[in-house]
PDB file of C-alpha atoms in Angstrom:
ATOM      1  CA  UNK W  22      20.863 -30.508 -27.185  1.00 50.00           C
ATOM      2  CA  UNK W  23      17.045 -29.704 -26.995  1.00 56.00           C
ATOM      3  CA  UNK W  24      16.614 -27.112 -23.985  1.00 50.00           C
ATOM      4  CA  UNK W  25      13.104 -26.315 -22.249  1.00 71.00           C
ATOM      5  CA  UNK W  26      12.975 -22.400 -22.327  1.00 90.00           C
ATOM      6  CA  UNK W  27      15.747 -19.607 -23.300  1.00 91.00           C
ATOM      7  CA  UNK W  28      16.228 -18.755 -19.179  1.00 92.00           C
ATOM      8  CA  UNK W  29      17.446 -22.469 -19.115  1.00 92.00           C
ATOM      9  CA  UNK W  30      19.328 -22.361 -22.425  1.00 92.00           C
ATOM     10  CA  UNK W  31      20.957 -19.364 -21.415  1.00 95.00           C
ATOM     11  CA  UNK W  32      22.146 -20.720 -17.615  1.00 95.00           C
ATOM     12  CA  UNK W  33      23.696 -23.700 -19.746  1.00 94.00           C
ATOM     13  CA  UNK W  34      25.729 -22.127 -22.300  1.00 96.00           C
ATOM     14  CA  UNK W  35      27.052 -19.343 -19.784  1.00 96.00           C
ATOM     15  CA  UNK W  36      27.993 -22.311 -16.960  1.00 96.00           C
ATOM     16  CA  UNK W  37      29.713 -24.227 -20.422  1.00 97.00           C
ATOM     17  CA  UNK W  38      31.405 -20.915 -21.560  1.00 97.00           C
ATOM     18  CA  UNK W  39      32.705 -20.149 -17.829  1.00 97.00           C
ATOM     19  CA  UNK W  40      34.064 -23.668 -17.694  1.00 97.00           C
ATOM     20  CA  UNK W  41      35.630 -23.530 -20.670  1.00 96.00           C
ATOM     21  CA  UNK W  42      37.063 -20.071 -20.219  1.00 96.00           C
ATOM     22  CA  UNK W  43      38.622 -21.667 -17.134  1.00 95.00           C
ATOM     23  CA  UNK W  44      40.177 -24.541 -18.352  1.00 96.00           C
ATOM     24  CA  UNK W  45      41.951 -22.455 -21.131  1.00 95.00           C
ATOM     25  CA  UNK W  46      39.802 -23.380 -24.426  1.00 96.00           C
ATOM     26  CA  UNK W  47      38.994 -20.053 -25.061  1.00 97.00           C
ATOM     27  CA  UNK W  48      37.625 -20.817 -28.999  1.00 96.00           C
ATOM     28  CA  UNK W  49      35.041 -22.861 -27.509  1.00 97.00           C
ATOM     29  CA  UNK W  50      33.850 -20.801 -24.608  1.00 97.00           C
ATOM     30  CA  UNK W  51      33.976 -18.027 -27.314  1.00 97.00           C
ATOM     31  CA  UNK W  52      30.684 -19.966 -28.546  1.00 97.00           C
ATOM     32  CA  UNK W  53      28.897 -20.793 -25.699  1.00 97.00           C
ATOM     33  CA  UNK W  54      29.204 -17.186 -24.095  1.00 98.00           C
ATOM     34  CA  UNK W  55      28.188 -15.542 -27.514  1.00 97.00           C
ATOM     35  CA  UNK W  56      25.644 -18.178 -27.529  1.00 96.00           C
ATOM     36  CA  UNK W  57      24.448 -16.778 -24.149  1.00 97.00           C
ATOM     37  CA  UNK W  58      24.702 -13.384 -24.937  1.00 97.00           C
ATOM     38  CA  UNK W  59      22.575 -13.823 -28.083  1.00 97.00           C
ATOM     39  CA  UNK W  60      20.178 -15.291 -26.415  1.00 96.00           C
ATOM     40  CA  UNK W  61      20.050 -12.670 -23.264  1.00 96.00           C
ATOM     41  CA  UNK W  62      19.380 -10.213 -26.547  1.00 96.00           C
ATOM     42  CA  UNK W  63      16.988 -12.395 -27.866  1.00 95.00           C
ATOM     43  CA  UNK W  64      14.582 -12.504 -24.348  1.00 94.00           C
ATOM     44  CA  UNK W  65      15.658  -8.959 -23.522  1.00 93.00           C
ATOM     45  CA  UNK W  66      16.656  -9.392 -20.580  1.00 94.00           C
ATOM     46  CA  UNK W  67      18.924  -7.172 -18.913  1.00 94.00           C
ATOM     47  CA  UNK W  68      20.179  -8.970 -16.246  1.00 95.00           C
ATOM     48  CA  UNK W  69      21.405 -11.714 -18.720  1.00 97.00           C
ATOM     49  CA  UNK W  70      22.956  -9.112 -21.165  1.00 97.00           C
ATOM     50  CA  UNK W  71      24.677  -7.622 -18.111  1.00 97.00           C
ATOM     51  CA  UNK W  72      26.134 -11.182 -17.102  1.00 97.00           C
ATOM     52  CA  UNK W  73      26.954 -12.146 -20.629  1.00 97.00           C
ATOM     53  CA  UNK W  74      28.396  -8.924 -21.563  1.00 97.00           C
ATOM     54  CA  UNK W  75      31.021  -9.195 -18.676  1.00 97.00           C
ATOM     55  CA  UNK W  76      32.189 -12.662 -19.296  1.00 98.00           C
ATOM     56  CA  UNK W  77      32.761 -11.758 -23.012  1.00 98.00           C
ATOM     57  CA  UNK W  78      34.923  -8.737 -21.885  1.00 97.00           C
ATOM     58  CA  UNK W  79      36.858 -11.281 -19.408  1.00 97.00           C
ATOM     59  CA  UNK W  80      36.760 -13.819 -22.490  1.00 97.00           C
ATOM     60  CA  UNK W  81      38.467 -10.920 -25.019  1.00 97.00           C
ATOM     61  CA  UNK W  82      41.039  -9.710 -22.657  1.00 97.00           C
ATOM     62  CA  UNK W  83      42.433 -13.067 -22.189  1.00 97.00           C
ATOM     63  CA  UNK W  84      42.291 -13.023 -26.089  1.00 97.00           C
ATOM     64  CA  UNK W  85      44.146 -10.279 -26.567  1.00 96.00           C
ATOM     65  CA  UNK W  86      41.430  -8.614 -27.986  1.00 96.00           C
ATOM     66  CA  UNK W  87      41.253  -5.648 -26.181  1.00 96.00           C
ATOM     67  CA  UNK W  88      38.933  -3.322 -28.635  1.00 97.00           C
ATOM     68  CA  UNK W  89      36.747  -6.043 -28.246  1.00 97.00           C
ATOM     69  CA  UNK W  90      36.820  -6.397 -24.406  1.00 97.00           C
ATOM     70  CA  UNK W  91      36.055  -2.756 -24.236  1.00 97.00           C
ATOM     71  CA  UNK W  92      32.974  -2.590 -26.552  1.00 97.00           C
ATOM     72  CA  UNK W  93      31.650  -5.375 -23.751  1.00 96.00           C
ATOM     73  CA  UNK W  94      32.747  -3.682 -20.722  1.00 97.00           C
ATOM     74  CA  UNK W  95      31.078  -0.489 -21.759  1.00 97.00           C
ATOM     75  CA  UNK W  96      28.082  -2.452 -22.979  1.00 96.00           C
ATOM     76  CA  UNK W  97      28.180  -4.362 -18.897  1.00 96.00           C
ATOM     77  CA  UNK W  98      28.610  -1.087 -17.325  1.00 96.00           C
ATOM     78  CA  UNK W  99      25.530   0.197 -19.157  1.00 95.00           C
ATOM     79  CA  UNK W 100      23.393  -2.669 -17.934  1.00 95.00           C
ATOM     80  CA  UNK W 101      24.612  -2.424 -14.695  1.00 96.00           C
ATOM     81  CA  UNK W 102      23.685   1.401 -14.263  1.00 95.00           C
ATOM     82  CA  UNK W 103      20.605   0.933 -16.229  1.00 94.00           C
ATOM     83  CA  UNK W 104      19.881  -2.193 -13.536  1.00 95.00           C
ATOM     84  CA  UNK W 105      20.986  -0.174 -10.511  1.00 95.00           C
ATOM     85  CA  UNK W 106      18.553   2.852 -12.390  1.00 95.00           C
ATOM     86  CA  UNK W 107      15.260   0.595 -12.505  1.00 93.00           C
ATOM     87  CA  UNK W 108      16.276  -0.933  -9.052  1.00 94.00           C
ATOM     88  CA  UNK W 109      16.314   2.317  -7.621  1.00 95.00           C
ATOM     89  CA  UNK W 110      13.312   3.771  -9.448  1.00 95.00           C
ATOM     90  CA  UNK W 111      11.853   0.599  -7.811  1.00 95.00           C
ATOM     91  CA  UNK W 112      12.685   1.654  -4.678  1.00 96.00           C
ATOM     92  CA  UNK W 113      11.336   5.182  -4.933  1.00 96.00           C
ATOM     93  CA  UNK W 114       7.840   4.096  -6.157  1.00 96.00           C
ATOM     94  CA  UNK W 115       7.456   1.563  -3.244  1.00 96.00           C
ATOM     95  CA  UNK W 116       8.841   4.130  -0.764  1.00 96.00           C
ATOM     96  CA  UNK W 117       5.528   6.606  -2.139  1.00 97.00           C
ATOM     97  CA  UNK W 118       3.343   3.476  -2.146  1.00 96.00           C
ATOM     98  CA  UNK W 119       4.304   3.364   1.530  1.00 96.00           C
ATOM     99  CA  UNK W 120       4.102   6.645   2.156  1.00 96.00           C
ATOM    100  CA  UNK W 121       0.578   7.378   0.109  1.00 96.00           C
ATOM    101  CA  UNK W 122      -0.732   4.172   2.287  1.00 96.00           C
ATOM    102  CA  UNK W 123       0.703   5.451   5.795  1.00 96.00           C
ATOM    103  CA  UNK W 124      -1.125   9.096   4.699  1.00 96.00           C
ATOM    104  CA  UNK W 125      -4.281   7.346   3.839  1.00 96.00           C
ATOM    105  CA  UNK W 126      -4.510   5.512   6.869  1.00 96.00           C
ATOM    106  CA  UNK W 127      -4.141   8.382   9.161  1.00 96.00           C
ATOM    107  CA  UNK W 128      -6.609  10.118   7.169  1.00 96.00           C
ATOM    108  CA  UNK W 129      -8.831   7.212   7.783  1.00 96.00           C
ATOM    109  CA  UNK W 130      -7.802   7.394  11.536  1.00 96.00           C
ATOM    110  CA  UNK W 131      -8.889  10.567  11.915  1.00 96.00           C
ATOM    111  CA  UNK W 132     -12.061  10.650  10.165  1.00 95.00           C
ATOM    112  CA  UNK W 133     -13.149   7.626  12.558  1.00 96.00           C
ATOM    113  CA  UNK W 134     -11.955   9.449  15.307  1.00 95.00           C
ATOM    114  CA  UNK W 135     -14.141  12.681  14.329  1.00 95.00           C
ATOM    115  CA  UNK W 136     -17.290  10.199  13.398  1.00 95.00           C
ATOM    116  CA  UNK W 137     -17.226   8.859  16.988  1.00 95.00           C
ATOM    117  CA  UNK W 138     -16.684  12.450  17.852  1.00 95.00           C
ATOM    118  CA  UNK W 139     -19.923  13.087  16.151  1.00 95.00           C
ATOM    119  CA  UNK W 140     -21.598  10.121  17.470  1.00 95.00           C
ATOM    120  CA  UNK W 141     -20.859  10.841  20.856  1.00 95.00           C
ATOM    121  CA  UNK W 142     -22.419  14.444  20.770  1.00 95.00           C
ATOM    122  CA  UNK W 143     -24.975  12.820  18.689  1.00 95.00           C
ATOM    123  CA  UNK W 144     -25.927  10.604  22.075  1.00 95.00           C
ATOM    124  CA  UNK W 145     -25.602  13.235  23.994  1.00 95.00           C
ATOM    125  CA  UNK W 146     -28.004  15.606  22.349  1.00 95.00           C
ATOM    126  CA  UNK W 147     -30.437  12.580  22.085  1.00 95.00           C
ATOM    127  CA  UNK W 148     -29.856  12.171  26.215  1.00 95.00           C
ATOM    128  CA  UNK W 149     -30.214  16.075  26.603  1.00 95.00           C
ATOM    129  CA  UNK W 150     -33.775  16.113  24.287  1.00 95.00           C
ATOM    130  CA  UNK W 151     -35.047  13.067  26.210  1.00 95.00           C
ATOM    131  CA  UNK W 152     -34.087  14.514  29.596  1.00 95.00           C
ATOM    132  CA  UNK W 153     -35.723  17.672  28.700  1.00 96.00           C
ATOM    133  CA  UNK W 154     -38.925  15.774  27.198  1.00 95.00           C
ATOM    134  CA  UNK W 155     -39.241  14.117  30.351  1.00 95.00           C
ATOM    135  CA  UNK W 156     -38.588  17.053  32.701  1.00 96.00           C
ATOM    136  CA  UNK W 157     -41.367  18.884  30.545  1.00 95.00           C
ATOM    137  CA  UNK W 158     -43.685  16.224  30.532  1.00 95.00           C
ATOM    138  CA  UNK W 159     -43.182  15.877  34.468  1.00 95.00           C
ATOM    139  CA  UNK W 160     -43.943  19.596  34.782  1.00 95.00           C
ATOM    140  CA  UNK W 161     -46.622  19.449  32.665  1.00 95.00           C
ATOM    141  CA  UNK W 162     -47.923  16.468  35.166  1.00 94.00           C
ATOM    142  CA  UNK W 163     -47.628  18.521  38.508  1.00 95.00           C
ATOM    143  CA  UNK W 164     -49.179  21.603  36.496  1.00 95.00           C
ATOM    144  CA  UNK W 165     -52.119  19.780  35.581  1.00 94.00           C
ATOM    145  CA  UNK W 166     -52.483  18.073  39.339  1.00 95.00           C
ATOM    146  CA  UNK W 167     -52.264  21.697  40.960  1.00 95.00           C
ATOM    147  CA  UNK W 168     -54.736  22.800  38.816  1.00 94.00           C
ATOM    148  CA  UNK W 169     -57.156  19.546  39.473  1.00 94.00           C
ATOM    149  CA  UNK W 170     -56.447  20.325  43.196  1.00 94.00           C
ATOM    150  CA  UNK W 171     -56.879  24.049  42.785  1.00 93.00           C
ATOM    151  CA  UNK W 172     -60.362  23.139  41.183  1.00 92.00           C
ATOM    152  CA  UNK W 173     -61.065  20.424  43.829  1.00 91.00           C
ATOM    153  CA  UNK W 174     -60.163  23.155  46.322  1.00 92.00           C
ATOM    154  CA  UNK W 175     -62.512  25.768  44.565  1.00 92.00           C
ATOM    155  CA  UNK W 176     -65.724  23.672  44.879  1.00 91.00           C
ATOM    156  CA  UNK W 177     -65.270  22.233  48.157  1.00 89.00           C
ATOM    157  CA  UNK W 178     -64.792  25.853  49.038  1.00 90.00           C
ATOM    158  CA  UNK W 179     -68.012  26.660  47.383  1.00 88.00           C
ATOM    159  CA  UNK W 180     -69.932  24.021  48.739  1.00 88.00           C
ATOM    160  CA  UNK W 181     -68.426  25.020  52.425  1.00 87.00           C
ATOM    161  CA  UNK W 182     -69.436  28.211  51.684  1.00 87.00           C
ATOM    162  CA  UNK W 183     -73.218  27.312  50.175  1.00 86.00           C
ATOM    163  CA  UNK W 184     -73.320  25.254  53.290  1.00 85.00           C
ATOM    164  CA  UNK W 185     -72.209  27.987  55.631  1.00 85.00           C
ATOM    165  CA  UNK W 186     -74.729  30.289  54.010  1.00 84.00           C
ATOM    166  CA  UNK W 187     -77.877  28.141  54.575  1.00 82.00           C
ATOM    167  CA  UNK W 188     -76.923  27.737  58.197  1.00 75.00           C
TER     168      UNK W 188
END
Protein backbone atom coordinates (compact mmCIF):
# COMPACT_ATOMS: atom_id res chain seq x y z
CA UNK A 1 0.00 0.00 0.00
CA UNK A 2 1.16 3.52 -1.24
CA UNK A 3 0.82 5.96 1.89
CA UNK A 4 0.80 9.95 1.59
CA UNK A 5 3.49 11.02 4.22
CA UNK A 6 5.50 8.94 7.06
CA UNK A 7 3.01 10.70 10.01
CA UNK A 8 0.25 8.75 8.05
CA UNK A 9 2.32 5.63 7.37
CA UNK A 10 3.27 5.50 10.80
CA UNK A 11 -0.60 5.94 12.38
CA UNK A 12 -1.37 2.87 9.98
CA UNK A 13 1.11 0.35 10.79
CA UNK A 14 0.90 1.13 14.69
CA UNK A 15 -3.30 0.91 14.52
CA UNK A 16 -2.43 -2.66 12.27
CA UNK A 17 0.26 -3.78 14.85
CA UNK A 18 -2.17 -2.92 17.94
CA UNK A 19 -4.89 -4.90 16.22
CA UNK A 20 -2.97 -7.59 15.58
CA UNK A 21 -1.27 -7.70 18.95
CA UNK A 22 -4.87 -7.97 20.18
CA UNK A 23 -6.22 -10.59 18.33
CA UNK A 24 -3.18 -12.87 19.25
CA UNK A 25 -1.01 -12.85 15.85
CA UNK A 26 1.83 -11.61 17.45
CA UNK A 27 4.42 -12.51 14.21
CA UNK A 28 2.50 -10.15 12.26
CA UNK A 29 2.03 -7.25 14.59
CA UNK A 30 5.80 -7.92 15.21
CA UNK A 31 6.05 -6.23 11.58
CA UNK A 32 3.81 -3.59 11.57
CA UNK A 33 5.00 -2.16 15.06
CA UNK A 34 8.75 -2.50 13.96
CA UNK A 35 7.52 -1.04 10.84
CA UNK A 36 6.26 1.93 12.95
CA UNK A 37 9.04 2.21 15.05
CA UNK A 38 11.43 2.40 12.07
CA UNK A 39 9.73 4.84 10.70
CA UNK A 40 9.24 7.11 14.08
CA UNK A 41 13.37 6.75 13.79
CA UNK A 42 13.34 7.58 10.39
CA UNK A 43 11.22 11.25 10.92
CA UNK A 44 12.78 11.64 14.36
CA UNK A 45 10.18 12.08 16.06
CA UNK A 46 10.01 11.52 19.59
CA UNK A 47 6.65 11.26 20.32
CA UNK A 48 6.35 8.35 17.75
CA UNK A 49 9.53 6.56 19.10
CA UNK A 50 7.99 6.93 22.56
CA UNK A 51 4.60 5.26 21.31
CA UNK A 52 6.32 2.66 19.24
CA UNK A 53 8.85 1.83 21.74
CA UNK A 54 6.08 0.91 24.33
CA UNK A 55 3.98 -1.26 22.17
CA UNK A 56 7.13 -3.26 21.19
CA UNK A 57 7.91 -3.78 24.96
CA UNK A 58 4.05 -4.89 25.41
CA UNK A 59 4.59 -6.92 22.01
CA UNK A 60 7.99 -8.81 23.60
CA UNK A 61 6.59 -9.55 26.93
CA UNK A 62 3.74 -11.37 25.52
CA UNK A 63 6.60 -13.08 23.48
CA UNK A 64 8.40 -14.17 26.09
CA UNK A 65 11.07 -12.12 25.17
CA UNK A 66 11.79 -10.36 28.08
CA UNK A 67 15.56 -8.96 27.30
CA UNK A 68 13.91 -7.63 24.50
CA UNK A 69 10.90 -5.97 26.25
CA UNK A 70 13.36 -4.31 28.51
CA UNK A 71 15.75 -2.77 25.90
CA UNK A 72 12.14 -1.04 24.72
CA UNK A 73 10.88 -0.10 28.01
CA UNK A 74 14.08 1.63 28.88
CA UNK A 75 14.25 3.08 25.38
CA UNK A 76 10.03 4.44 26.18
CA UNK A 77 10.99 5.66 29.49
CA UNK A 78 13.78 7.72 27.92
CA UNK A 79 11.42 9.36 25.47
CA UNK A 80 9.01 9.93 27.91
CA UNK A 81 11.44 11.89 30.34
CA UNK A 82 13.15 13.44 27.48
CA UNK A 83 9.28 14.53 26.30
CA UNK A 84 8.23 15.54 29.81
CA UNK A 85 12.09 17.48 29.76
CA UNK A 86 11.32 19.62 26.48
CA UNK A 87 7.62 20.01 27.68
CA UNK A 88 8.75 21.48 30.71
CA UNK A 89 11.63 23.52 29.29
CA UNK A 90 8.63 24.72 27.18
CA UNK A 91 6.92 25.76 29.94
CA UNK A 92 9.73 27.68 31.60
CA UNK A 93 10.58 29.78 28.47
CA UNK A 94 6.87 30.83 28.00
CA UNK A 95 6.53 31.49 31.75
CA UNK A 96 9.83 34.27 31.13
CA UNK A 97 8.18 35.30 27.85
CA UNK A 98 5.28 36.20 30.13
CA UNK A 99 7.05 37.51 32.64
CA UNK A 100 9.72 39.70 30.35
CA UNK A 101 6.28 41.01 28.57
CA UNK A 102 4.32 41.79 31.97
CA UNK A 103 7.91 43.75 33.05
CA UNK A 104 7.99 45.55 29.81
CA UNK A 105 4.63 46.71 29.96
CA UNK A 106 4.83 48.21 33.33
CA UNK A 107 7.91 49.80 32.29
CA UNK A 108 5.97 51.22 29.46
CA UNK A 109 3.20 52.17 32.02
CA UNK A 110 5.26 54.08 33.90
CA UNK A 111 7.20 55.95 31.48
CA UNK A 112 3.68 57.22 30.04
CA UNK A 113 2.69 57.98 33.32
CA UNK A 114 5.98 60.19 33.99
CA UNK A 115 5.62 61.77 30.21
CA UNK A 116 2.14 63.07 31.14
CA UNK A 117 3.80 63.94 34.36
CA UNK A 118 6.10 66.03 32.32
CA UNK A 119 3.51 67.31 30.09
CA UNK A 120 1.41 68.47 32.69
CA UNK A 121 4.18 70.67 34.39
CA UNK A 122 5.10 71.42 30.91
CA UNK A 123 1.39 73.26 30.62
CA UNK A 124 1.70 74.56 33.60
CA UNK A 125 4.94 76.42 33.22
CA UNK A 126 3.60 77.57 29.76
CA UNK A 127 0.24 78.93 31.87
CA UNK A 128 2.64 80.41 34.62
CA UNK A 129 5.04 82.33 31.69
CA UNK A 130 1.88 83.53 29.91
CA UNK A 131 0.22 84.69 33.13
CA UNK A 132 3.30 86.46 34.07
CA UNK A 133 3.75 87.96 30.37
CA UNK A 134 0.44 89.29 30.67
CA UNK A 135 0.58 90.61 34.25
CA UNK A 136 3.91 92.40 33.04
CA UNK A 137 2.61 93.67 30.02
CA UNK A 138 -0.55 95.01 32.04
CA UNK A 139 1.85 96.76 34.42
CA UNK A 140 3.81 97.98 31.90
CA UNK A 141 0.29 99.49 30.44
CA UNK A 142 -0.80 101.35 33.74
CA UNK A 143 3.01 102.50 34.09
CA UNK A 144 3.03 104.08 30.88
CA UNK A 145 -0.73 105.72 31.43
CA UNK A 146 0.48 107.23 34.90
CA UNK A 147 3.25 108.58 33.34
CA UNK A 148 1.09 110.10 30.20
CA UNK A 149 -1.21 111.46 33.00
CA UNK A 150 1.66 112.59 35.18
CA UNK A 151 2.90 114.53 31.99
CA UNK A 152 -0.67 115.68 31.09
CA UNK A 153 -0.82 116.80 34.72
CA UNK A 154 2.65 118.62 34.48
CA UNK A 155 1.67 120.94 31.57
CA UNK A 156 -1.73 121.74 32.47
CA UNK A 157 -0.05 122.68 35.69
CA UNK A 158 2.32 124.82 33.80
CA UNK A 159 -0.03 126.40 31.69
CA UNK A 160 -2.31 127.13 35.03
CA UNK A 161 0.55 128.45 36.38
CA UNK A 162 1.79 130.69 33.09
CA UNK A 163 -1.80 131.72 33.19
CA UNK A 164 -1.88 132.59 36.86
CA UNK A 165 1.32 134.54 36.38
CA UNK A 166 0.11 136.91 33.60
CA UNK A 167 -2.95 137.72 35.64
Amino acid sequence: IEYQDDDTRFAINMGLGKIYMYEGDLSTADIYLNESYRIAKFINKKTYIKISAEQLAVLNEKKGNFKLAYGYFRLYTSMKDSLIQADTRNQIYDLQVQYETITKEKENELLRKDQMIAESKLKQSRRAITTFIAVFIIFVGLIIQLIRQNSLRKKANEELAKKNALI
